[in-house]
Structures are given as C-alpha cells and as structure tokens.
JSON list of C-alpha atoms in Angstrom, two decimals:
[
{"chain": "A", "resi": 1, "resn": "LYS", "atom": "CA", "xyz": [33.06, 42.76, -4.22]},
{"chain": "A", "resi": 2, "resn": "ALA", "atom": "CA", "xyz": [31.39, 46.16, -4.13]},
{"chain": "A", "resi": 3, "resn": "GLY", "atom": "CA", "xyz": [32.52, 48.62, -1.49]},
{"chain": "A", "resi": 4, "resn": "VAL", "atom": "CA", "xyz": [30.46, 50.78, 0.82]},
{"chain": "A", "resi": 5, "resn": "THR", "atom": "CA", "xyz": [28.10, 53.01, -1.13]},
{"chain": "A", "resi": 6, "resn": "GLN", "atom": "CA", "xyz": [26.84, 56.32, 0.19]},
{"chain": "A", "resi": 7, "resn": "THR", "atom": "CA", "xyz": [24.21, 58.50, -1.41]},
{"chain": "A", "resi": 8, "resn": "PRO", "atom": "CA", "xyz": [23.93, 61.28, -2.18]},
{"chain": "A", "resi": 9, "resn": "ARG", "atom": "CA", "xyz": [27.57, 62.31, -2.56]},
{"chain": "A", "resi": 10, "resn": "TYR", "atom": "CA", "xyz": [26.85, 66.03, -2.38]},
{"chain": "A", "resi": 11, "resn": "LEU", "atom": "CA", "xyz": [23.89, 68.01, -1.19]},
{"chain": "A", "resi": 12, "resn": "ILE", "atom": "CA", "xyz": [23.01, 71.56, -0.26]},
{"chain": "A", "resi": 13, "resn": "LYS", "atom": "CA", "xyz": [20.29, 72.39, 2.23]},
{"chain": "A", "resi": 14, "resn": "THR", "atom": "CA", "xyz": [19.13, 75.49, 4.06]},
{"chain": "A", "resi": 15, "resn": "ARG", "atom": "CA", "xyz": [18.82, 76.00, 7.79]},
{"chain": "A", "resi": 16, "resn": "GLY", "atom": "CA", "xyz": [15.76, 74.37, 9.29]},
{"chain": "A", "resi": 17, "resn": "GLN", "atom": "CA", "xyz": [15.44, 71.70, 6.62]},
{"chain": "A", "resi": 18, "resn": "GLN", "atom": "CA", "xyz": [16.03, 68.04, 7.25]},
{"chain": "A", "resi": 19, "resn": "VAL", "atom": "CA", "xyz": [18.20, 65.56, 5.37]},
{"chain": "A", "resi": 20, "resn": "THR", "atom": "CA", "xyz": [18.41, 61.78, 4.99]},
{"chain": "A", "resi": 21, "resn": "LEU", "atom": "CA", "xyz": [21.64, 60.06, 4.01]},
{"chain": "A", "resi": 22, "resn": "SER", "atom": "CA", "xyz": [21.89, 56.47, 2.88]},
{"chain": "A", "resi": 23, "resn": "CYS", "atom": "CA", "xyz": [24.58, 53.83, 3.26]},
{"chain": "A", "resi": 24, "resn": "SER", "atom": "CA", "xyz": [24.81, 50.38, 1.70]},
{"chain": "A", "resi": 25, "resn": "PRO", "atom": "CA", "xyz": [27.47, 48.28, 3.45]},
{"chain": "A", "resi": 26, "resn": "ILE", "atom": "CA", "xyz": [29.69, 45.64, 1.91]},
{"chain": "A", "resi": 27, "resn": "SER", "atom": "CA", "xyz": [27.75, 42.45, 1.28]},
{"chain": "A", "resi": 28, "resn": "GLY", "atom": "CA", "xyz": [27.87, 40.26, 4.39]},
{"chain": "A", "resi": 29, "resn": "HIS", "atom": "CA", "xyz": [28.77, 43.10, 6.74]},
{"chain": "A", "resi": 30, "resn": "ARG", "atom": "CA", "xyz": [26.26, 43.51, 9.52]},
{"chain": "A", "resi": 31, "resn": "SER", "atom": "CA", "xyz": [27.67, 46.49, 11.41]},
{"chain": "A", "resi": 32, "resn": "VAL", "atom": "CA", "xyz": [27.34, 50.06, 10.16]},
{"chain": "A", "resi": 33, "resn": "SER", "atom": "CA", "xyz": [28.86, 53.11, 11.85]},
{"chain": "A", "resi": 34, "resn": "TRP", "atom": "CA", "xyz": [28.37, 56.76, 11.04]},
{"chain": "A", "resi": 35, "resn": "TYR", "atom": "CA", "xyz": [30.90, 59.55, 11.53]},
{"chain": "A", "resi": 36, "resn": "GLN", "atom": "CA", "xyz": [30.85, 63.30, 11.04]},
{"chain": "A", "resi": 37, "resn": "GLN", "atom": "CA", "xyz": [34.07, 64.84, 9.78]},
{"chain": "A", "resi": 38, "resn": "THR", "atom": "CA", "xyz": [34.81, 68.56, 9.95]},
{"chain": "A", "resi": 39, "resn": "PRO", "atom": "CA", "xyz": [38.15, 70.36, 9.62]},
{"chain": "A", "resi": 40, "resn": "GLY", "atom": "CA", "xyz": [38.05, 71.53, 13.22]},
{"chain": "A", "resi": 41, "resn": "GLN", "atom": "CA", "xyz": [36.79, 68.39, 14.97]},
{"chain": "A", "resi": 42, "resn": "GLY", "atom": "CA", "xyz": [38.09, 65.54, 12.86]},
{"chain": "A", "resi": 43, "resn": "LEU", "atom": "CA", "xyz": [36.13, 62.30, 12.74]},
{"chain": "A", "resi": 44, "resn": "GLN", "atom": "CA", "xyz": [33.41, 62.26, 15.38]},
{"chain": "A", "resi": 45, "resn": "PHE", "atom": "CA", "xyz": [31.45, 59.10, 16.11]},
{"chain": "A", "resi": 46, "resn": "LEU", "atom": "CA", "xyz": [27.71, 59.42, 15.61]},
{"chain": "A", "resi": 47, "resn": "PHE", "atom": "CA", "xyz": [26.28, 55.94, 16.11]},
{"chain": "A", "resi": 48, "resn": "GLU", "atom": "CA", "xyz": [26.72, 52.27, 15.29]},
{"chain": "A", "resi": 49, "resn": "TYR", "atom": "CA", "xyz": [24.09, 49.77, 14.22]},
{"chain": "A", "resi": 50, "resn": "PHE", "atom": "CA", "xyz": [24.21, 46.00, 14.28]},
{"chain": "A", "resi": 51, "resn": "SER", "atom": "CA", "xyz": [21.33, 43.70, 13.41]},
{"chain": "A", "resi": 52, "resn": "GLU", "atom": "CA", "xyz": [18.93, 46.66, 13.14]},
{"chain": "A", "resi": 53, "resn": "THR", "atom": "CA", "xyz": [19.72, 47.83, 16.68]},
{"chain": "A", "resi": 54, "resn": "GLN", "atom": "CA", "xyz": [21.62, 50.93, 17.70]},
{"chain": "A", "resi": 55, "resn": "ARG", "atom": "CA", "xyz": [24.51, 49.63, 19.81]},
{"chain": "A", "resi": 56, "resn": "ASN", "atom": "CA", "xyz": [26.26, 52.86, 20.64]},
{"chain": "A", "resi": 57, "resn": "LYS", "atom": "CA", "xyz": [25.73, 56.56, 20.23]},
{"chain": "A", "resi": 58, "resn": "GLY", "atom": "CA", "xyz": [28.10, 59.52, 20.27]},
{"chain": "A", "resi": 59, "resn": "ASN", "atom": "CA", "xyz": [27.61, 62.92, 21.85]},
{"chain": "A", "resi": 60, "resn": "PHE", "atom": "CA", "xyz": [25.32, 64.47, 19.29]},
{"chain": "A", "resi": 61, "resn": "PRO", "atom": "CA", "xyz": [21.93, 66.11, 19.85]},
{"chain": "A", "resi": 62, "resn": "GLY", "atom": "CA", "xyz": [18.70, 64.25, 19.26]},
{"chain": "A", "resi": 63, "resn": "ARG", "atom": "CA", "xyz": [18.37, 65.94, 15.86]},
{"chain": "A", "resi": 64, "resn": "PHE", "atom": "CA", "xyz": [20.73, 63.24, 14.63]},
{"chain": "A", "resi": 65, "resn": "SER", "atom": "CA", "xyz": [19.10, 59.86, 14.26]},
{"chain": "A", "resi": 66, "resn": "GLY", "atom": "CA", "xyz": [19.56, 56.71, 12.29]},
{"chain": "A", "resi": 67, "resn": "ARG", "atom": "CA", "xyz": [18.26, 53.29, 11.57]},
{"chain": "A", "resi": 68, "resn": "GLN", "atom": "CA", "xyz": [19.31, 50.03, 10.02]},
{"chain": "A", "resi": 69, "resn": "PHE", "atom": "CA", "xyz": [17.21, 47.77, 7.87]},
{"chain": "A", "resi": 70, "resn": "SER", "atom": "CA", "xyz": [17.07, 43.98, 7.74]},
{"chain": "A", "resi": 71, "resn": "ASN", "atom": "CA", "xyz": [19.40, 43.97, 4.72]},
{"chain": "A", "resi": 72, "resn": "SER", "atom": "CA", "xyz": [21.98, 45.93, 6.81]},
{"chain": "A", "resi": 73, "resn": "ARG", "atom": "CA", "xyz": [21.50, 49.09, 4.78]},
{"chain": "A", "resi": 74, "resn": "SER", "atom": "CA", "xyz": [21.43, 52.15, 7.00]},
{"chain": "A", "resi": 75, "resn": "GLU", "atom": "CA", "xyz": [20.11, 55.67, 6.90]},
{"chain": "A", "resi": 76, "resn": "MET", "atom": "CA", "xyz": [20.84, 58.66, 9.05]},
{"chain": "A", "resi": 77, "resn": "ASN", "atom": "CA", "xyz": [18.64, 61.70, 9.41]},
{"chain": "A", "resi": 78, "resn": "VAL", "atom": "CA", "xyz": [19.40, 65.19, 10.59]},
{"chain": "A", "resi": 79, "resn": "SER", "atom": "CA", "xyz": [16.42, 67.39, 11.35]},
{"chain": "A", "resi": 80, "resn": "THR", "atom": "CA", "xyz": [16.25, 71.15, 11.77]},
{"chain": "A", "resi": 81, "resn": "LEU", "atom": "CA", "xyz": [19.59, 71.68, 10.10]},
{"chain": "A", "resi": 82, "resn": "GLU", "atom": "CA", "xyz": [22.03, 74.22, 11.48]},
{"chain": "A", "resi": 83, "resn": "LEU", "atom": "CA", "xyz": [24.99, 75.86, 9.75]},
{"chain": "A", "resi": 84, "resn": "GLY", "atom": "CA", "xyz": [27.33, 73.84, 11.97]},
{"chain": "A", "resi": 85, "resn": "ASP", "atom": "CA", "xyz": [25.99, 70.59, 10.53]},
{"chain": "A", "resi": 86, "resn": "SER", "atom": "CA", "xyz": [27.93, 71.27, 7.34]},
{"chain": "A", "resi": 87, "resn": "ALA", "atom": "CA", "xyz": [30.36, 68.37, 7.16]},
{"chain": "A", "resi": 88, "resn": "LEU", "atom": "CA", "xyz": [31.41, 65.20, 5.43]},
{"chain": "A", "resi": 89, "resn": "TYR", "atom": "CA", "xyz": [29.28, 62.34, 6.75]},
{"chain": "A", "resi": 90, "resn": "LEU", "atom": "CA", "xyz": [31.03, 59.03, 6.50]},
{"chain": "A", "resi": 91, "resn": "CYS", "atom": "CA", "xyz": [29.56, 55.59, 6.79]},
{"chain": "A", "resi": 92, "resn": "ALA", "atom": "CA", "xyz": [31.70, 52.55, 7.60]},
{"chain": "A", "resi": 93, "resn": "SER", "atom": "CA", "xyz": [30.83, 48.88, 7.62]},
{"chain": "A", "resi": 94, "resn": "SER", "atom": "CA", "xyz": [32.44, 45.92, 9.29]},
{"chain": "A", "resi": 95, "resn": "TYR", "atom": "CA", "xyz": [31.64, 42.23, 9.48]},
{"chain": "A", "resi": 96, "resn": "SER", "atom": "CA", "xyz": [30.64, 42.37, 13.12]},
{"chain": "A", "resi": 97, "resn": "LEU", "atom": "CA", "xyz": [30.88, 44.48, 16.25]},
{"chain": "A", "resi": 98, "resn": "GLY", "atom": "CA", "xyz": [34.30, 45.10, 17.73]},
{"chain": "A", "resi": 99, "resn": "THR", "atom": "CA", "xyz": [36.25, 43.46, 14.96]},
{"chain": "A", "resi": 100, "resn": "GLY", "atom": "CA", "xyz": [38.12, 46.60, 13.94]},
{"chain": "A", "resi": 101, "resn": "GLU", "atom": "CA", "xyz": [38.96, 47.21, 10.28]},
{"chain": "A", "resi": 102, "resn": "LEU", "atom": "CA", "xyz": [36.27, 49.59, 9.16]},
{"chain": "A", "resi": 103, "resn": "PHE", "atom": "CA", "xyz": [35.50, 49.91, 5.47]},
{"chain": "A", "resi": 104, "resn": "PHE", "atom": "CA", "xyz": [34.47, 53.47, 4.67]},
{"chain": "A", "resi": 105, "resn": "GLY", "atom": "CA", "xyz": [32.37, 54.89, 1.90]},
{"chain": "A", "resi": 106, "resn": "GLU", "atom": "CA", "xyz": [33.34, 58.06, 0.07]},
{"chain": "A", "resi": 107, "resn": "GLY", "atom": "CA", "xyz": [31.01, 60.12, 2.22]},
{"chain": "A", "resi": 108, "resn": "SER", "atom": "CA", "xyz": [28.14, 62.52, 1.74]},
{"chain": "A", "resi": 109, "resn": "ARG", "atom": "CA", "xyz": [29.21, 66.16, 1.68]},
{"chain": "A", "resi": 110, "resn": "LEU", "atom": "CA", "xyz": [26.48, 68.27, 3.27]},
{"chain": "A", "resi": 111, "resn": "THR", "atom": "CA", "xyz": [26.48, 72.03, 2.98]},
{"chain": "A", "resi": 112, "resn": "VAL", "atom": "CA", "xyz": [23.94, 73.98, 5.04]},
{"chain": "A", "resi": 113, "resn": "LEU", "atom": "CA", "xyz": [23.29, 77.55, 3.91]},
{"chain": "B", "resi": 1, "resn": "SER", "atom": "CA", "xyz": [39.01, 62.74, 30.37]},
{"chain": "B", "resi": 2, "resn": "GLN", "atom": "CA", "xyz": [39.62, 60.40, 27.46]},
{"chain": "B", "resi": 3, "resn": "LYS", "atom": "CA", "xyz": [41.94, 61.66, 24.76]},
{"chain": "B", "resi": 4, "resn": "ILE", "atom": "CA", "xyz": [43.59, 60.38, 21.63]},
{"chain": "B", "resi": 5, "resn": "GLU", "atom": "CA", "xyz": [46.27, 62.67, 20.25]},
{"chain": "B", "resi": 6, "resn": "GLN", "atom": "CA", "xyz": [48.37, 62.60, 17.16]},
{"chain": "B", "resi": 7, "resn": "ASN", "atom": "CA", "xyz": [51.31, 64.75, 17.98]},
{"chain": "B", "resi": 8, "resn": "SER", "atom": "CA", "xyz": [51.92, 66.47, 14.66]},
{"chain": "B", "resi": 9, "resn": "GLU", "atom": "CA", "xyz": [49.34, 68.23, 12.55]},
{"chain": "B", "resi": 10, "resn": "ALA", "atom": "CA", "xyz": [51.71, 68.03, 9.59]},
{"chain": "B", "resi": 11, "resn": "LEU", "atom": "CA", "xyz": [54.97, 66.32, 8.80]},
{"chain": "B", "resi": 12, "resn": "ASN", "atom": "CA", "xyz": [57.25, 67.17, 5.87]},
{"chain": "B", "resi": 13, "resn": "ILE", "atom": "CA", "xyz": [59.92, 64.70, 4.80]},
{"chain": "B", "resi": 14, "resn": "GLN", "atom": "CA", "xyz": [62.15, 64.03, 1.84]},
{"chain": "B", "resi": 15, "resn": "GLU", "atom": "CA", "xyz": [61.49, 61.13, -0.50]},
{"chain": "B", "resi": 16, "resn": "GLY", "atom": "CA", "xyz": [63.35, 57.99, 0.56]},
{"chain": "B", "resi": 17, "resn": "LYS", "atom": "CA", "xyz": [63.39, 58.88, 4.25]},
{"chain": "B", "resi": 18, "resn": "THR", "atom": "CA", "xyz": [61.39, 57.16, 6.98]},
{"chain": "B", "resi": 19, "resn": "ALA", "atom": "CA", "xyz": [58.29, 58.95, 8.22]},
{"chain": "B", "resi": 20, "resn": "THR", "atom": "CA", "xyz": [57.37, 58.37, 11.86]},
{"chain": "B", "resi": 21, "resn": "LEU", "atom": "CA", "xyz": [53.93, 59.36, 13.14]},
{"chain": "B", "resi": 22, "resn": "THR", "atom": "CA", "xyz": [52.92, 59.28, 16.79]},
{"chain": "B", "resi": 23, "resn": "CYS", "atom": "CA", "xyz": [49.63, 58.47, 18.48]},
{"chain": "B", "resi": 24, "resn": "ASN", "atom": "CA", "xyz": [49.14, 58.86, 22.23]},
{"chain": "B", "resi": 25, "resn": "TYR", "atom": "CA", "xyz": [46.05, 58.12, 24.25]},
{"chain": "B", "resi": 26, "resn": "THR", "atom": "CA", "xyz": [44.85, 58.64, 27.80]},
{"chain": "B", "resi": 27, "resn": "ASN", "atom": "CA", "xyz": [42.13, 56.99, 29.86]},
{"chain": "B", "resi": 28, "resn": "TYR", "atom": "CA", "xyz": [41.52, 54.24, 27.34]},
{"chain": "B", "resi": 29, "resn": "SER", "atom": "CA", "xyz": [42.42, 50.57, 27.54]},
{"chain": "B", "resi": 30, "resn": "PRO", "atom": "CA", "xyz": [42.04, 49.55, 23.92]},
{"chain": "B", "resi": 31, "resn": "ALA", "atom": "CA", "xyz": [42.09, 45.92, 22.90]},
{"chain": "B", "resi": 32, "resn": "TYR", "atom": "CA", "xyz": [43.55, 47.05, 19.58]},
{"chain": "B", "resi": 33, "resn": "LEU", "atom": "CA", "xyz": [44.69, 50.12, 17.70]},
{"chain": "B", "resi": 34, "resn": "GLN", "atom": "CA", "xyz": [44.41, 50.86, 14.01]},
{"chain": "B", "resi": 35, "resn": "TRP", "atom": "CA", "xyz": [45.92, 53.17, 11.40]},
{"chain": "B", "resi": 36, "resn": "TYR", "atom": "CA", "xyz": [44.07, 54.54, 8.40]},
{"chain": "B", "resi": 37, "resn": "ARG", "atom": "CA", "xyz": [45.04, 56.63, 5.42]},
{"chain": "B", "resi": 38, "resn": "GLN", "atom": "CA", "xyz": [42.77, 59.38, 4.10]},
{"chain": "B", "resi": 39, "resn": "ASP", "atom": "CA", "xyz": [43.17, 61.29, 0.86]},
{"chain": "B", "resi": 40, "resn": "PRO", "atom": "CA", "xyz": [41.40, 64.66, 0.34]},
{"chain": "B", "resi": 41, "resn": "GLY", "atom": "CA", "xyz": [37.68, 64.26, -0.26]},
{"chain": "B", "resi": 42, "resn": "ARG", "atom": "CA", "xyz": [37.81, 60.47, 0.21]},
{"chain": "B", "resi": 43, "resn": "GLY", "atom": "CA", "xyz": [36.87, 58.11, 3.00]},
{"chain": "B", "resi": 44, "resn": "PRO", "atom": "CA", "xyz": [39.63, 56.66, 5.23]},
{"chain": "B", "resi": 45, "resn": "VAL", "atom": "CA", "xyz": [41.25, 53.42, 4.11]},
{"chain": "B", "resi": 46, "resn": "PHE", "atom": "CA", "xyz": [42.34, 50.79, 6.64]},
{"chain": "B", "resi": 47, "resn": "LEU", "atom": "CA", "xyz": [46.07, 50.09, 6.77]},
{"chain": "B", "resi": 48, "resn": "LEU", "atom": "CA", "xyz": [47.01, 48.09, 9.86]},
{"chain": "B", "resi": 49, "resn": "LEU", "atom": "CA", "xyz": [45.55, 46.79, 13.12]},
{"chain": "B", "resi": 50, "resn": "ILE", "atom": "CA", "xyz": [47.70, 45.88, 16.11]},
{"chain": "B", "resi": 51, "resn": "ARG", "atom": "CA", "xyz": [46.38, 44.12, 19.21]},
{"chain": "B", "resi": 52, "resn": "GLU", "atom": "CA", "xyz": [47.30, 44.90, 22.82]},
{"chain": "B", "resi": 53, "resn": "ASN", "atom": "CA", "xyz": [49.41, 41.75, 23.10]},
{"chain": "B", "resi": 54, "resn": "GLU", "atom": "CA", "xyz": [51.41, 42.57, 19.96]},
{"chain": "B", "resi": 55, "resn": "LYS", "atom": "CA", "xyz": [54.45, 44.83, 20.12]},
{"chain": "B", "resi": 56, "resn": "GLU", "atom": "CA", "xyz": [54.99, 45.33, 16.43]},
{"chain": "B", "resi": 57, "resn": "LYS", "atom": "CA", "xyz": [53.32, 44.65, 13.12]},
{"chain": "B", "resi": 58, "resn": "ARG", "atom": "CA", "xyz": [54.60, 45.08, 9.57]},
{"chain": "B", "resi": 59, "resn": "LYS", "atom": "CA", "xyz": [53.04, 45.29, 6.13]},
{"chain": "B", "resi": 60, "resn": "GLU", "atom": "CA", "xyz": [55.30, 46.00, 3.19]},
{"chain": "B", "resi": 61, "resn": "ARG", "atom": "CA", "xyz": [56.88, 49.43, 3.91]},
{"chain": "B", "resi": 62, "resn": "LEU", "atom": "CA", "xyz": [54.64, 50.04, 6.92]},
{"chain": "B", "resi": 63, "resn": "LYS", "atom": "CA", "xyz": [55.45, 49.24, 10.54]},
{"chain": "B", "resi": 64, "resn": "VAL", "atom": "CA", "xyz": [53.34, 49.87, 13.62]},
{"chain": "B", "resi": 65, "resn": "THR", "atom": "CA", "xyz": [54.35, 49.54, 17.25]},
{"chain": "B", "resi": 66, "resn": "PHE", "atom": "CA", "xyz": [52.04, 49.50, 20.26]},
{"chain": "B", "resi": 67, "resn": "ASP", "atom": "CA", "xyz": [53.24, 50.22, 23.78]},
{"chain": "B", "resi": 68, "resn": "THR", "atom": "CA", "xyz": [50.38, 49.81, 26.27]},
{"chain": "B", "resi": 69, "resn": "THR", "atom": "CA", "xyz": [52.59, 51.00, 29.14]},
{"chain": "B", "resi": 70, "resn": "LEU", "atom": "CA", "xyz": [53.43, 54.28, 27.44]},
{"chain": "B", "resi": 71, "resn": "LYS", "atom": "CA", "xyz": [49.93, 54.34, 25.88]},
{"chain": "B", "resi": 72, "resn": "GLN", "atom": "CA", "xyz": [51.49, 55.09, 22.55]},
{"chain": "B", "resi": 73, "resn": "SER", "atom": "CA", "xyz": [51.63, 53.79, 18.99]},
{"chain": "B", "resi": 74, "resn": "LEU", "atom": "CA", "xyz": [54.22, 54.68, 16.40]},
{"chain": "B", "resi": 75, "resn": "PHE", "atom": "CA", "xyz": [53.55, 54.37, 12.67]},
{"chain": "B", "resi": 76, "resn": "HIS", "atom": "CA", "xyz": [56.52, 54.19, 10.32]},
{"chain": "B", "resi": 77, "resn": "ILE", "atom": "CA", "xyz": [56.65, 54.42, 6.54]},
{"chain": "B", "resi": 78, "resn": "THR", "atom": "CA", "xyz": [60.07, 53.43, 5.24]},
{"chain": "B", "resi": 79, "resn": "ALA", "atom": "CA", "xyz": [61.49, 54.54, 1.89]},
{"chain": "B", "resi": 80, "resn": "SER", "atom": "CA", "xyz": [58.70, 57.11, 1.65]},
{"chain": "B", "resi": 81, "resn": "GLN", "atom": "CA", "xyz": [57.39, 58.21, -1.74]},
{"chain": "B", "resi": 82, "resn": "PRO", "atom": "CA", "xyz": [55.42, 61.27, -2.87]},
{"chain": "B", "resi": 83, "resn": "ALA", "atom": "CA", "xyz": [52.44, 58.93, -3.31]},
{"chain": "B", "resi": 84, "resn": "ASP", "atom": "CA", "xyz": [52.49, 58.38, 0.45]},
{"chain": "B", "resi": 85, "resn": "SER", "atom": "CA", "xyz": [51.40, 62.00, 0.94]},
{"chain": "B", "resi": 86, "resn": "ALA", "atom": "CA", "xyz": [48.06, 61.85, 2.73]},
{"chain": "B", "resi": 87, "resn": "THR", "atom": "CA", "xyz": [46.50, 62.24, 6.17]},
{"chain": "B", "resi": 88, "resn": "TYR", "atom": "CA", "xyz": [47.10, 59.32, 8.50]},
{"chain": "B", "resi": 89, "resn": "LEU", "atom": "CA", "xyz": [44.59, 58.62, 11.24]},
{"chain": "B", "resi": 90, "resn": "CYS", "atom": "CA", "xyz": [45.13, 56.66, 14.40]},
{"chain": "B", "resi": 91, "resn": "ALA", "atom": "CA", "xyz": [42.05, 54.90, 15.76]},
{"chain": "B", "resi": 92, "resn": "LEU", "atom": "CA", "xyz": [41.42, 52.83, 18.84]},
{"chain": "B", "resi": 93, "resn": "ASP", "atom": "CA", "xyz": [38.81, 50.56, 20.25]},
{"chain": "B", "resi": 94, "resn": "GLY", "atom": "CA", "xyz": [36.72, 52.70, 22.58]},
{"chain": "B", "resi": 95, "resn": "GLY", "atom": "CA", "xyz": [34.30, 50.01, 23.66]},
{"chain": "B", "resi": 96, "resn": "PHE", "atom": "CA", "xyz": [31.82, 49.21, 20.86]},
{"chain": "B", "resi": 97, "resn": "LYS", "atom": "CA", "xyz": [32.95, 52.27, 18.96]},
{"chain": "B", "resi": 98, "resn": "THR", "atom": "CA", "xyz": [36.11, 53.21, 17.13]},
{"chain": "B", "resi": 99, "resn": "ILE", "atom": "CA", "xyz": [37.56, 56.57, 18.17]},
{"chain": "B", "resi": 100, "resn": "PHE", "atom": "CA", "xyz": [39.78, 58.49, 15.76]},
{"chain": "B", "resi": 101, "resn": "GLY", "atom": "CA", "xyz": [42.57, 60.93, 16.33]},
{"chain": "B", "resi": 102, "resn": "ALA", "atom": "CA", "xyz": [42.64, 64.21, 14.43]},
{"chain": "B", "resi": 103, "resn": "GLY", "atom": "CA", "xyz": [45.21, 62.88, 11.98]},
{"chain": "B", "resi": 104, "resn": "THR", "atom": "CA", "xyz": [48.66, 63.85, 10.78]},
{"chain": "B", "resi": 105, "resn": "ARG", "atom": "CA", "xyz": [49.10, 65.26, 7.30]},
{"chain": "B", "resi": 106, "resn": "LEU", "atom": "CA", "xyz": [52.20, 63.79, 5.70]},
{"chain": "B", "resi": 107, "resn": "PHE", "atom": "CA", "xyz": [53.92, 65.56, 2.80]},
{"chain": "B", "resi": 108, "resn": "VAL", "atom": "CA", "xyz": [56.66, 63.63, 1.02]},
{"chain": "B", "resi": 109, "resn": "LYS", "atom": "CA", "xyz": [58.78, 65.84, -1.20]},
{"chain": "B", "resi": 110, "resn": "ALA", "atom": "CA", "xyz": [60.47, 64.47, -4.30]}
]
C-alpha cells in the first residue's frame, strides 16, 4: 500500500511569490492534515480537511489556504511569500477524523529567498 | 494557556540503557496521546497511541504511560540501540486536531 505522497519535495521561491503544495493520502484515508515545521517552532498545525471540508484551522494568516478534492487529495497554497515561510511542510493522512495515528509524507521543503 | 512540553531538548544515553522521555501538558483534556519518531529530513512516524483510560501500553522495546491526574506521559525505550537515535515527538488530541510537542532528540552512544 503506497504511503502519503507529497510534491514537490524541494522548492525555492522569492518573496512575494505564491506556492502550491500537493498531498496524496493513503488510499482509503479521508482526512488530510497539514503542518508547518521549523526549527524554532516545531510542528505547527495549519488545517485539517475531511470529505472536502475544512474541519479545523490553526493560527496562521489568511495567506495560507488549502482545499481537498473528491478523491481526498489535498493542496495547500501560500500567497505573498515571506522569508519566515521557509519551512518543511508536512501532510498527514488518517482514515477518519479524531482517530489518531497520523501517517505523514516526507514533506515539501520550501525555501523563500 | 494550553501547553504541551517535552522536558528535554536532548537526551544522551549509553547503548543498552533505558531512555525515558517526558511529555507534560496543561489545559488540555486529551482522549488519547501519541508518540512519534522523526529522523532528520523525514516525516514523523507513528509509534504508539495510549487512551485516557489506559495506564500503560507496550510495543516491543517501547513502553508508554499516561497519567491524566499528573497530565503527563512517559515514553521508555529499553535496551536502547544507536539506531534508536532520533527525535521523539509527543502528540495529543486537541479537539479535531493533533497538537505536537517540540520533541526530544535522543542520542544513543555505542
């Protein structure tokens, strides 16, 4: 069974640009969560999607958005990039909401110059 | 305010010894608590989940305890090996979202 796939794995952008990251969950998993990981802040919750609906959102500005498609694949978008957005963005899938046991992808490493 | 704290940023132990990592939380009432392992540049990997009505859970060389009165979980690795060197993350159910601690980096020396 294939794991969680995130693309791209690495990307470099400049300030002011926007970026879209993609996540394909494990087959049969309907919940997708996104996290930002930085050395100083650790893993910070961005948002969670279930059945194409955002169920919860973390304390991030509106520049961070996401969506989930009918096949459970998810994308997140960051607009007007800032230097502080440089981070590892991790996607995790689970079978349903509140079931624990998150399965993480390898992440997308974003560098903003 | 709500907090989840892993008491040590780093822990150094000798091979064969038992590593004990601590996770404390405040202003949460989690239905369950989890532990993950993360290697550099990789995504976290789930290890164990313990529910609020469970005191202890074991999996091979791993043992987790959960004390809802103390609001604390302890994570033990017995007979530690250099391959156990990684960052270990505590995570709890924060109401439709999983909240992670900052992690403890474990170094097991041969």
